[in-house]
Amino acid sequence: MAAEDLPSQFDVVILGTGLTESVIAAACSRVGQSVLHLDRRNYYAGNWASFTFNGLLSWIEEYKNQQEVQITESEQVWRSLIDEGEDVVPLSTVDSSISNLEVFCYASEEEEKEEETKAPLTSCQPVNAETVSEETNGDSTEAQDTVTGDDATASDTQTQNEEQEVPEPQEEQHTSDISEPNQSQEEKESQPISSPAEPPVEVEKKITYQKLVKEGRRFNIDLVSKLMYSRGALVDLLIKSNVSRYAEFKNIGRILTCRNGKVEQVPCSRADVFASKQLTVVEKRMLMKFLTFCLDFEQHPEEYQDYTEKPFREFLKYKKLTDNLQDFILHSIAMVTQQTLTEEGLKATQHFLRCLGRYGNTPFLFPLYGLGEIPQCFCRMCAVFGGIYCLRHSVQCLVVDKASNKVKAVIDTRGQKISCSHFVVEDSYIRDEQRQSTAYRQISRAVLITDRSVLPSESDQQISLVTIPPLESSAPAVRMVELCSSSMTCMPGTYLVHLTCSSSGTAQEDLSPVVSQLFHVSTTPGEKPSEGTEERSKPAVLWVMYFNMRDTSALDSSSYNLPSNVHVCTGPDGNLGSDYSIKLAESVFNHILPDEEFCPPAPNPEDIIYDGEGPQAEGPGFEESSNTEADKSQAEEEGEKSPSTESSEPTEVDSVTQQSPSDTTPSSEE
């Protein structure tokens, strides 16, 4: 919508399109509030955004240029709009939430001419067949592990981000399905003639920087790395609000840890424990006994009451667990620090265990096309119920009524004065003079593109969560998420790796030792390690970006000198899940509208009455219909009773499909 067309009155004006702000926008719009949602950026989701590789390169350039921008805007324009009895609170024009950004490229920068000349020398059919089989593997794995919502709305969601194109991957999936049988026949026919043509295929997998740029649209790179607990606040909200129909999800296939320089799988479910080769029989019994205790530890306070004020690690020692088991529980199951108290550690372990088995063998889900899809899904819900969106559009200042000390209007970057009852703003828009303190925690982040998995397995299409214990006692633990191409976040033949930890220095200082430990980092672009060395067995880093992100989750409303109807939303926190952001959104909503329900379910499209006389209500509209109409349609409804029952409860079946073999996925897919 053009700036000149903006109405001059809204109930709620929201600045920033991060997850918390987007959830608040959807919740307010859903209950009938008029919402204006703005963002100074040219993309949705703020620091929660996902970029294509080319889009990320552009974002890096914008970040570097932004640091040189000085606040030189004239205040005369909006000063003339201020009346007597009004005061002004100016907002920041520069985003300083990202710092210490460093980029390194280790992929060969040579042109792709070599591949073109090599292709005619060796049969190109095996190359295509391998590529097709890889994509088909991704498709079949995705069919098993993917949680599907409404297909049309899922594809529509992608169009909100200008950098993303859904049709391209979809076309590849269709072509791979069609071409696979033909390729396999050609391979069989050509096998007796040119059987030696197959081995060079492995050697030819050379990924250059030009290839990454050329295939840049296949990447969806998140600025923040998080997963979704299957019984976490975010998944519960997606189900309750019906927003899950706008997205698709994939299971996290395995949980790994790094011990003594080796990456190994963490046994977290009963089946994993008994199948584990890293644990002795005694350790398996000890682990199962402890995990069973954690499920209902509140019923046995005598077991831990002496350790409530002591670190969780000491309680694990008291339980006589081996060092091996202590590391598994502390870093890979509870995912807490050495200083975490016992009760908090027990709650974290319990939450992990309760999330197991809901949608798969691990507690986690990941949204296809990246985490940036989730804020966009809530923005879509807000827009469906009348919210107005403007990107590349911001607010210069807040207009405050001196008598009540409340914001009564905002003045946007076009000089328009817009009245509002409440103003919700992302933390990065607040100036330092409006803060009680400018001391922040920081998150260290690294994003890597690699050529293979840290722990190769039979299926190369698995998302892995890797926990890396601190290399030193004073250093923080590092969390790593490795994404495969079937997650729609990277091109086939590569992996996208996210590393996250709480900062003790710059991101490069914190994370480069971990990168060097697990990956091969060449000294010159394109260099390969020599044969027989340990580096040869490690995945090669093709490209890496380090940066620090500000963590303001420790701040609350008392941390700002702002009017009472200004609600500040902090950015992403350092935890693996998104529970903090969802609870903050609910808290802000309840402060704005204490008598309204938070994100009530949106009606299914098939449940909306288009030719009815009354409003298009969900429940009462059907109950108030005449008996004759009900009698006439009763026979038709009975014939379609099974589908309507499924659609009336999309929360557990349609929106987030169960993934274990015993669940209802096959029948629902059929």
mmCIF file of C-alpha atoms in Angstrom, residues 8 15 21 25 90 133 165 237 335 341 352 423 447 468 495 509 590 599 602:
data_model
loop_
_atom_site.group_PDB
_atom_site.id
_atom_site.type_symbol
_atom_site.label_atom_id
_atom_site.label_comp_id
_atom_site.label_asym_id
_atom_site.label_seq_id
_atom_site.Cartn_x
_atom_site.Cartn_y
_atom_site.Cartn_z
ATOM 1 C CA SER A 8 -4.662 8.100 9.842
ATOM 2 C CA LEU A 15 7.413 -1.583 14.060
ATOM 3 C CA GLU A 21 6.096 -8.673 16.656
ATOM 4 C CA ALA A 25 0.220 -8.512 14.929
ATOM 5 C CA PRO A 90 12.726 9.990 18.427
ATOM 6 C CA SER A 133 18.919 -40.155 -7.404
ATOM 7 C CA GLU A 165 11.036 -19.138 -5.194
ATOM 8 C CA LEU A 237 0.590 -21.850 19.007
ATOM 9 C CA MET A 335 21.329 -28.719 27.098
ATOM 10 C CA LEU A 341 20.920 -25.465 39.179
ATOM 11 C CA PHE A 352 13.168 -32.994 26.299
ATOM 12 C CA PHE A 423 2.726 1.021 19.864
ATOM 13 C CA VAL A 447 27.157 -20.025 9.178
ATOM 14 C CA ILE A 468 29.850 -29.635 21.414
ATOM 15 C CA TYR A 495 25.265 -28.904 3.828
ATOM 16 C CA GLU A 509 37.255 -15.991 18.421
ATOM 17 C CA ASN A 590 -2.596 -9.565 27.308
ATOM 18 C CA CYS A 599 -4.572 -16.173 18.817
ATOM 19 C CA ALA A 602 -8.667 -19.120 12.343
#
